mmCIF file of C-alpha atoms and ligand atoms in Angstrom:
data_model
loop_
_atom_site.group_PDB
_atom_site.id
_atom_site.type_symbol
_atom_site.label_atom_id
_atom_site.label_comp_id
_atom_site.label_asym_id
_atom_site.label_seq_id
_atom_site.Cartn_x
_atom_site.Cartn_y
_atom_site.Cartn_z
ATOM 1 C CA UNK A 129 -18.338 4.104 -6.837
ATOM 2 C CA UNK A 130 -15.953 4.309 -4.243
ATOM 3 C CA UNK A 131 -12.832 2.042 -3.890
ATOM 4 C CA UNK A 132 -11.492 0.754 -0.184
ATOM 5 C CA UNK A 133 -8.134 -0.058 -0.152
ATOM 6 C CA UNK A 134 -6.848 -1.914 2.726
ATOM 7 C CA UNK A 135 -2.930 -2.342 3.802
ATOM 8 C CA UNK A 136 -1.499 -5.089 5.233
ATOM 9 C CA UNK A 137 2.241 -5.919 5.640
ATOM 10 C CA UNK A 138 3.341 -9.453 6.455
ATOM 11 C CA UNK A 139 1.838 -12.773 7.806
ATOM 12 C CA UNK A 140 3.748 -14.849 9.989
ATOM 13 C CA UNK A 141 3.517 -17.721 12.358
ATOM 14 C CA UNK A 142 2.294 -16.867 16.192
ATOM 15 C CA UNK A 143 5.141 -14.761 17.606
ATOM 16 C CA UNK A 144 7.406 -15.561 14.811
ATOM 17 C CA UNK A 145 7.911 -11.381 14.275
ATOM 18 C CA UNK A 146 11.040 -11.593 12.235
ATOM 19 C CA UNK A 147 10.617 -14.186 10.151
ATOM 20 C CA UNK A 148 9.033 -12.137 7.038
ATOM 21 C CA UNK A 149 10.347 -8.756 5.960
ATOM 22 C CA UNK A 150 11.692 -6.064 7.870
ATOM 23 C CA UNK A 151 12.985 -7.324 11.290
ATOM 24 C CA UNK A 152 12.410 -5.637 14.717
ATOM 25 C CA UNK A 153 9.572 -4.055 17.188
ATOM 26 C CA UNK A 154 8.231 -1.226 14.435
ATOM 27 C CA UNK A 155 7.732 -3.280 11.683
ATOM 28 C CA UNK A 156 6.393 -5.904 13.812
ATOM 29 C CA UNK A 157 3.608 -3.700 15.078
ATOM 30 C CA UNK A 158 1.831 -4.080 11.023
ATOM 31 C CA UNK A 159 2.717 -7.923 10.987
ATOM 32 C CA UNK A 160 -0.566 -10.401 11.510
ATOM 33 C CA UNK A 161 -0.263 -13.680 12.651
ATOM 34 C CA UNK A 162 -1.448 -16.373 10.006
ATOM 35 C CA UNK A 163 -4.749 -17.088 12.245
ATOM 36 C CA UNK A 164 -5.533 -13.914 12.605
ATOM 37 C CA UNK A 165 -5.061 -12.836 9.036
ATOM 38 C CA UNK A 166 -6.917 -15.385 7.576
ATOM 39 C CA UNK A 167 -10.280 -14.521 10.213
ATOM 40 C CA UNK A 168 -9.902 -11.168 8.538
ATOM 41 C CA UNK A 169 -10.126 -12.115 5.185
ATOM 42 C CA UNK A 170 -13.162 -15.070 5.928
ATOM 43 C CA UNK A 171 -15.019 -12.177 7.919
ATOM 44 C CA UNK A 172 -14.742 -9.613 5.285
ATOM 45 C CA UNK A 173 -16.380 -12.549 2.876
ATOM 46 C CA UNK A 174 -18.798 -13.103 5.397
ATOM 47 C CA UNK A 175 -19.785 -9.512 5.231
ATOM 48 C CA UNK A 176 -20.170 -9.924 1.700
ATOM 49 C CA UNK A 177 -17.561 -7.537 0.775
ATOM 50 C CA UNK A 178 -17.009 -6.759 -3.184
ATOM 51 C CA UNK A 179 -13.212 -7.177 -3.540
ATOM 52 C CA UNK A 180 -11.824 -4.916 -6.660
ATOM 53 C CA UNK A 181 -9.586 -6.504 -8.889
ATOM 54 C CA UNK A 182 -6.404 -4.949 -8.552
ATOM 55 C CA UNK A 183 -5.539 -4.712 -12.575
ATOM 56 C CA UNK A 184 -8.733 -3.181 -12.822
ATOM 57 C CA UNK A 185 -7.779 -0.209 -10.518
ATOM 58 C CA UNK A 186 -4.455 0.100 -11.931
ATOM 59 C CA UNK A 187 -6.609 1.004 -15.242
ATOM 60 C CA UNK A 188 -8.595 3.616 -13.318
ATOM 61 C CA UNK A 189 -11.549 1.470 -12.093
ATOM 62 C CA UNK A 190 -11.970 2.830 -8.386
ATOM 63 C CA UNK A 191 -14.778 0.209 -6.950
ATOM 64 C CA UNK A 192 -14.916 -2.199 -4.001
ATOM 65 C CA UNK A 193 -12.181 -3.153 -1.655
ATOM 66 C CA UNK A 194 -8.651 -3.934 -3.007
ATOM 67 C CA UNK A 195 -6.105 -5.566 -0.010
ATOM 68 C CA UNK A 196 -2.738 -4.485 -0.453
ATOM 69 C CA UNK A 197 1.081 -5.737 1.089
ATOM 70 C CA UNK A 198 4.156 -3.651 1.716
ATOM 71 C CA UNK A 199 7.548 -4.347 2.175
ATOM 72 C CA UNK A 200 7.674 -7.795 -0.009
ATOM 73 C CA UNK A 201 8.097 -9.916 2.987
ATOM 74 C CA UNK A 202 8.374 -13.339 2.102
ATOM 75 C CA UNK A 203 5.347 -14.027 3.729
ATOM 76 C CA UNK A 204 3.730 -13.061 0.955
ATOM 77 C CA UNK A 205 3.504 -16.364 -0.822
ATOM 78 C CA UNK A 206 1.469 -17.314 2.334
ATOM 79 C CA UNK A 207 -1.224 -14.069 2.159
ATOM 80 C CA UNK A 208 -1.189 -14.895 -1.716
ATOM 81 C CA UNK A 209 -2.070 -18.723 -1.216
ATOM 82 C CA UNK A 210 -4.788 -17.515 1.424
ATOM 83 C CA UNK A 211 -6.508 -15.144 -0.751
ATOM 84 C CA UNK A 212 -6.144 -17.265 -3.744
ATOM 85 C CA UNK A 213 -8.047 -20.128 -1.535
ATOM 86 C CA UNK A 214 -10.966 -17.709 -1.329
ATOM 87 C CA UNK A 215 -11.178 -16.118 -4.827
ATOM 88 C CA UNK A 216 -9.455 -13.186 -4.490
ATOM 89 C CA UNK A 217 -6.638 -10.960 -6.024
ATOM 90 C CA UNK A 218 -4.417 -8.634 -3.985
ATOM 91 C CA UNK A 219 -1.728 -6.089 -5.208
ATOM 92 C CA UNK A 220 1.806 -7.124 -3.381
ATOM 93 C CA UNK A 221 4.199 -4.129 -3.254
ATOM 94 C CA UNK A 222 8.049 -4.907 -3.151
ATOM 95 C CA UNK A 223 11.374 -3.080 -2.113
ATOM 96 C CA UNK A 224 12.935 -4.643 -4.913
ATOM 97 C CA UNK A 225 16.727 -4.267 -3.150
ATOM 98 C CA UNK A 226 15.795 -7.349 -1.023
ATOM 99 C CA UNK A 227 14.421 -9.610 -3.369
ATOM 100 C CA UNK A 228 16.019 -13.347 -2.538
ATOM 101 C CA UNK A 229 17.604 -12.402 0.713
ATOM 102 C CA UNK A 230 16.455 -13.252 4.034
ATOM 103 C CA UNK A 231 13.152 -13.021 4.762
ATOM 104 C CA UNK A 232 11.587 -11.438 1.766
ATOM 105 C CA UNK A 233 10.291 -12.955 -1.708
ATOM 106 C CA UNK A 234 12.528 -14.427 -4.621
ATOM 107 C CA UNK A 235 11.832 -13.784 -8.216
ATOM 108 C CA UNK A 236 10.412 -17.026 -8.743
ATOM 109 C CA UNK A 237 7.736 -16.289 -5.851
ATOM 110 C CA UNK A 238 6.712 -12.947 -7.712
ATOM 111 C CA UNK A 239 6.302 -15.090 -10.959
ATOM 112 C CA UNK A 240 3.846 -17.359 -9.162
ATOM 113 C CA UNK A 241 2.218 -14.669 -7.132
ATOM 114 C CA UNK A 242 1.444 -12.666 -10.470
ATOM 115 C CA UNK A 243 0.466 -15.892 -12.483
ATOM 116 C CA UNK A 244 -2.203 -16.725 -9.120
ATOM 117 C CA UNK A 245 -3.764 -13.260 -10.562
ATOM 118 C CA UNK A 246 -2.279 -11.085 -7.755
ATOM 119 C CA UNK A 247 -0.668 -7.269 -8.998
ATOM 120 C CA UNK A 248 3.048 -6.650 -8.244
ATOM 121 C CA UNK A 249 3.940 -2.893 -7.836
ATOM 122 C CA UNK A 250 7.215 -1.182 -6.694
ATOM 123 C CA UNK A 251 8.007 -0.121 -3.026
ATOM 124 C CA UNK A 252 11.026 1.681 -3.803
ATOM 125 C CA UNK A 253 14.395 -0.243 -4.053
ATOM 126 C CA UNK A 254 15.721 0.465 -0.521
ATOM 127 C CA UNK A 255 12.878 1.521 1.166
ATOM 128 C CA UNK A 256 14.487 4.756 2.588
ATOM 129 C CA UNK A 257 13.689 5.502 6.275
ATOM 130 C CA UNK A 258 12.159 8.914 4.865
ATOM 131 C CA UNK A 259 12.215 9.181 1.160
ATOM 132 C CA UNK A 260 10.660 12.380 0.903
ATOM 133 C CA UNK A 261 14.320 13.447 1.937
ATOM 134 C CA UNK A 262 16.119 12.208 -0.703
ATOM 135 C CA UNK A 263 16.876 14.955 -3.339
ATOM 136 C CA UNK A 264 15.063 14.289 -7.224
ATOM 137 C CA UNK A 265 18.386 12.027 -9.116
ATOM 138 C CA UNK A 266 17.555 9.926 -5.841
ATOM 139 C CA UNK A 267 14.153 9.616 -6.110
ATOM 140 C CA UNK A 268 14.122 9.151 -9.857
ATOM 141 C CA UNK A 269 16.864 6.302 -9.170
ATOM 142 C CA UNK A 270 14.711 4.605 -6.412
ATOM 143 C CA UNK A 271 11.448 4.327 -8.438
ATOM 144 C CA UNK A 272 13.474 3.587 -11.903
ATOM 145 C CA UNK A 273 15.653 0.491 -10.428
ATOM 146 C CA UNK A 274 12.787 -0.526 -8.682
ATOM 147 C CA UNK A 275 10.301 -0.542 -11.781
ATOM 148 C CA UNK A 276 13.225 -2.023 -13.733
ATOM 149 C CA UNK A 277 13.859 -4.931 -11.295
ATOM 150 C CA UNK A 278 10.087 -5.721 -11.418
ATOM 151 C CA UNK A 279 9.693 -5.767 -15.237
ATOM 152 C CA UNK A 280 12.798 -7.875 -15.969
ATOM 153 C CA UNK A 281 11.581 -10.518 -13.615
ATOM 154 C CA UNK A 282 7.670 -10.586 -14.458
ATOM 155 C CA UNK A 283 8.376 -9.906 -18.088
ATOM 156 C CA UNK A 284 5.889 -7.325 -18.117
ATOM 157 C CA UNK A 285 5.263 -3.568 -17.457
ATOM 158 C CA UNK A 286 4.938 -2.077 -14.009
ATOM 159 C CA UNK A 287 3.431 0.757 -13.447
ATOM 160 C CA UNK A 288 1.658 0.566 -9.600
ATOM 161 C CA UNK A 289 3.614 1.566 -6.478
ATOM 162 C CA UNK A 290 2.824 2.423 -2.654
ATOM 163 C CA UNK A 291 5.231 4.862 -0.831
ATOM 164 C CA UNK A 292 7.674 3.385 1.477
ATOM 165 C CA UNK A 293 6.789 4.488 5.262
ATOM 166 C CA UNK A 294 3.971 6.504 3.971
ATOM 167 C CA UNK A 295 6.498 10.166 3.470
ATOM 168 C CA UNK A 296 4.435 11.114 0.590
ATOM 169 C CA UNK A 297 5.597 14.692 -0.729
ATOM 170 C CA UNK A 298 5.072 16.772 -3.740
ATOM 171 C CA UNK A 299 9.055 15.413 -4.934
ATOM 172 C CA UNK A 300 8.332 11.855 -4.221
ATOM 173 C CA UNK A 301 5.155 12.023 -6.863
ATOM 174 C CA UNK A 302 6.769 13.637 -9.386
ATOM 175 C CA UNK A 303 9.509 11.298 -9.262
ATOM 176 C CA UNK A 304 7.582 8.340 -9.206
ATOM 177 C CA UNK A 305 5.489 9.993 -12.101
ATOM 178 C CA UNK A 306 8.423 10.613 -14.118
ATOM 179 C CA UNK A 307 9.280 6.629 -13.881
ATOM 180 C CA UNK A 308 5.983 5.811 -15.557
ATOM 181 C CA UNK A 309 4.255 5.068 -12.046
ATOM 182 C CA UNK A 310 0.152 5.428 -13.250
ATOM 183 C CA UNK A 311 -0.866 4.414 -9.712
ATOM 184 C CA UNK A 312 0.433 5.534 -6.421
ATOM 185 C CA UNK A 313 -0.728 3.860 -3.030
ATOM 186 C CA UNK A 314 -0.206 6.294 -0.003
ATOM 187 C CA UNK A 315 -0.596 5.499 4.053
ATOM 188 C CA UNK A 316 -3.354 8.300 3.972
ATOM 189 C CA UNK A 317 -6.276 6.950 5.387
ATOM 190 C CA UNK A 318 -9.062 8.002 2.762
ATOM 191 C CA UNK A 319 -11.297 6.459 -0.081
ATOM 192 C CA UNK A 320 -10.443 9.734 -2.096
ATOM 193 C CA UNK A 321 -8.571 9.883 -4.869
ATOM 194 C CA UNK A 322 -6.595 12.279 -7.012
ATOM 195 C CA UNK A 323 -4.507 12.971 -9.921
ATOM 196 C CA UNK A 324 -1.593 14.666 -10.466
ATOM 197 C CA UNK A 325 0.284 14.734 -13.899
ATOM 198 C CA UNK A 326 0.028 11.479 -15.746
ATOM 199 C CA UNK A 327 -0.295 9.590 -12.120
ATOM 200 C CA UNK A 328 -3.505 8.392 -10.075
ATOM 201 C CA UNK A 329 -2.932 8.849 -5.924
ATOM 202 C CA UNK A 330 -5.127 6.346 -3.761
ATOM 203 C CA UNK A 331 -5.294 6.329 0.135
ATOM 204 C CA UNK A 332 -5.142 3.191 2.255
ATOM 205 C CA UNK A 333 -6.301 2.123 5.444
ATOM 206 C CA UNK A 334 -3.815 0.504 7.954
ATOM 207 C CA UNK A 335 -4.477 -3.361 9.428
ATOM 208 C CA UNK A 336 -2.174 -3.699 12.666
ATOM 209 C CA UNK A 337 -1.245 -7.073 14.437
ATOM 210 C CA UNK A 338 -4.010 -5.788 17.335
ATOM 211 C CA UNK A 339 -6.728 -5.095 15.060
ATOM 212 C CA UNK A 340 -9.426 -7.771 15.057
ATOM 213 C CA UNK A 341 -11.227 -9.639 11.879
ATOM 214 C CA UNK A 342 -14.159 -6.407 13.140
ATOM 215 C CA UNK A 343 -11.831 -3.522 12.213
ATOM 216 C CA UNK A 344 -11.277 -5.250 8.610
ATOM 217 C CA UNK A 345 -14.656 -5.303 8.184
ATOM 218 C CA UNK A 346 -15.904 -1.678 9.172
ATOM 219 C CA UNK A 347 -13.011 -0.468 7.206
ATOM 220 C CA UNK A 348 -13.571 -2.523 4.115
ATOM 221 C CA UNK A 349 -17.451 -1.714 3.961
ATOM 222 C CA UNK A 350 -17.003 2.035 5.844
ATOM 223 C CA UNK A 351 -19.127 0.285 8.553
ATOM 224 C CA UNK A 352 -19.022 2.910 12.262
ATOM 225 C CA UNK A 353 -16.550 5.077 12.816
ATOM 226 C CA UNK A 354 -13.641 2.988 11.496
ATOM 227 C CA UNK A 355 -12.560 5.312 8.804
ATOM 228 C CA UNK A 356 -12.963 8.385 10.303
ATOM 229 C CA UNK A 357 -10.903 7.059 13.682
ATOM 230 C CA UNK A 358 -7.993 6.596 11.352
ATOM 231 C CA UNK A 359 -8.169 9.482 9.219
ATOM 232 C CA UNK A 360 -8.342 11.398 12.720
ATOM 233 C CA UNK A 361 -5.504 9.694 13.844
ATOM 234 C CA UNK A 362 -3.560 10.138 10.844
ATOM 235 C CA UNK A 363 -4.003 14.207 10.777
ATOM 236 C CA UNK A 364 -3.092 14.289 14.599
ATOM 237 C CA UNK A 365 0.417 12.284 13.902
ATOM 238 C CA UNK A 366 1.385 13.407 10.631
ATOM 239 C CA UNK A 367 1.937 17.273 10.450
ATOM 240 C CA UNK A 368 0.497 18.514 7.319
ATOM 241 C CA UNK A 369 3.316 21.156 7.819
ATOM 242 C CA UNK A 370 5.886 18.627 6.031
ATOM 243 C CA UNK A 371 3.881 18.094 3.656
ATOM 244 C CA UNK A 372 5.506 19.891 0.624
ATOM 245 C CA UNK A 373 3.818 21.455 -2.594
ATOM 246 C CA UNK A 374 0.133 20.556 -3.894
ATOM 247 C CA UNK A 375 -0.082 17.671 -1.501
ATOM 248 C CA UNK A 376 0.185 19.687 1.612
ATOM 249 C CA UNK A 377 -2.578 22.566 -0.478
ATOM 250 C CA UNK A 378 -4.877 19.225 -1.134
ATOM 251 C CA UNK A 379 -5.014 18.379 2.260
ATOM 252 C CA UNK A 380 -5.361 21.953 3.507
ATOM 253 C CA UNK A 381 -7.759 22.586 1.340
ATOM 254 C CA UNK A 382 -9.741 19.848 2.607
ATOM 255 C CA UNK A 383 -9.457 20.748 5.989
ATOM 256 C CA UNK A 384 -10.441 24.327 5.457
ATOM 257 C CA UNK A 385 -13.635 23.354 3.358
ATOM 258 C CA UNK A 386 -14.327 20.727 5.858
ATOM 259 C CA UNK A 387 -15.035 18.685 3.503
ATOM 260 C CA UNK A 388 -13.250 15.766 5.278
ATOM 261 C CA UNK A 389 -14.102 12.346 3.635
ATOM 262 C CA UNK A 390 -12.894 8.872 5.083
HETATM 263 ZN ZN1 LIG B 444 7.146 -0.346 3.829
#
């Protein structure tokens, strides 16, 4: 059993960038347009692709292929609608600081986004531009406001998060650990995952405005050399040098064995 998960950011209307989540030319880079994003999700049905329920990996079931959101854009009312429309249940993570304001979900919108069967998880409060800097009382306060916001508004506990900007670090886990985070969503491109302390650690794979309805596809069902092209890409980008603690030994243990999985 192997689970896929995919990440996706916001959906917007054709050249309409800044009109869901965070604004400018970065963040628009992991933005879809609407047409787009919904030719991804019809050809990864056609496929026949087994999507996970995303409660049942939060309990520890790792099977299928699980989509996932960052940032809490508001466009995710639209990706919920979409995937609702075609029987299936993503996990929506939010950076709880800009709940209501411009361009990113109200509370109300989480309500209905949890009650369409969708899982809402934490994406920090503020999304820090690298929160692997941020010394432990800020960490701790990031993923405990965060987890509190979420719980007071869908009446229930929260215990599922993705890392903001993908700065995973030893620090950041144990932090998000300590704030009764069971699940933790990285931007490392692999279907392996691992444990640390009382928390589960899953990889993603990244969907960018240029990828086609294709690239969902091969990396949904591990189809070509999809996964292995991003897990590539990832280890030529991200120095495993900053890495801190047992992540960085994980990986470099990995790498040494050659026992790289995608
Ligand atoms: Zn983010």
């Amino acid at each position: 059993m192997t689970l896929a998960t995919l990440m996706y950011h916001d959906v917007v209307s054709a050249g309409r960038w800044d009109d869901s989540g965070f604004a400018g030319s970065a963040a628009a880079h992991y933005k879809l347009e609407t047409a787009n994003f919904i030719a991804h999700l019809d050809a990864m049905r056609a496929a026949g692709t087994t999507f996970a329920d995303p409660d049942t990996v939060a309990g520890g079931q790792y099977d299928g292929c699980l989509l996932t959101y960052d940032d809490g854009g508001a466009s995710a009312s639209v990706a919920g609608e979409l995937m609702k429309a075609r029987g299936i249940r993503g996990c929506f993570f939010i950076t709880t600081g800009r709940i209501g304001s411009a361009g990113f979900v109200d509370a109300p919108a989480l309500r209905a986004l949890r009650q369409q069967g969708h899982l809402i998880g934490s994406h920090s409060h503020t999304h820090p531009a690298n929160i692997s800097a941020l010394d432990a009382y800020a960490l701790h306060d990031e993923w405990r406001r965060s987890v509190d916001t979420l719980e007071q508004i869908l009446g229930e506990r929260v215990h599922t998060a993705s890392v903001p900007g993908g700065f995973m670090s030893a620090s950041v886990l144990r932090a998000a650990d300590a704030a009764g985070i069971r699940t933790l969503f990285t931007s490392e491109p692999t279907t392996r995952e691992w444990h640390s302390g009382s928390c589960a650690v899953l990889g993603r794979y990244a969907l960018l405005r240029s990828d086609a309805p294709a690239t969902a596809v091969a990396l949904a069902v591990g189809e070509g050399s999809a996964r292995l092209r991003q897990w590539a890409a990832w280890n030529v980008k991200k120095p495993l040098k900053r890495w801190a603690g047992p992540v960085y030994r994980f990986a470099r243990a990995r790498l040494l064995h050659g026992r790289v999985q995608t």
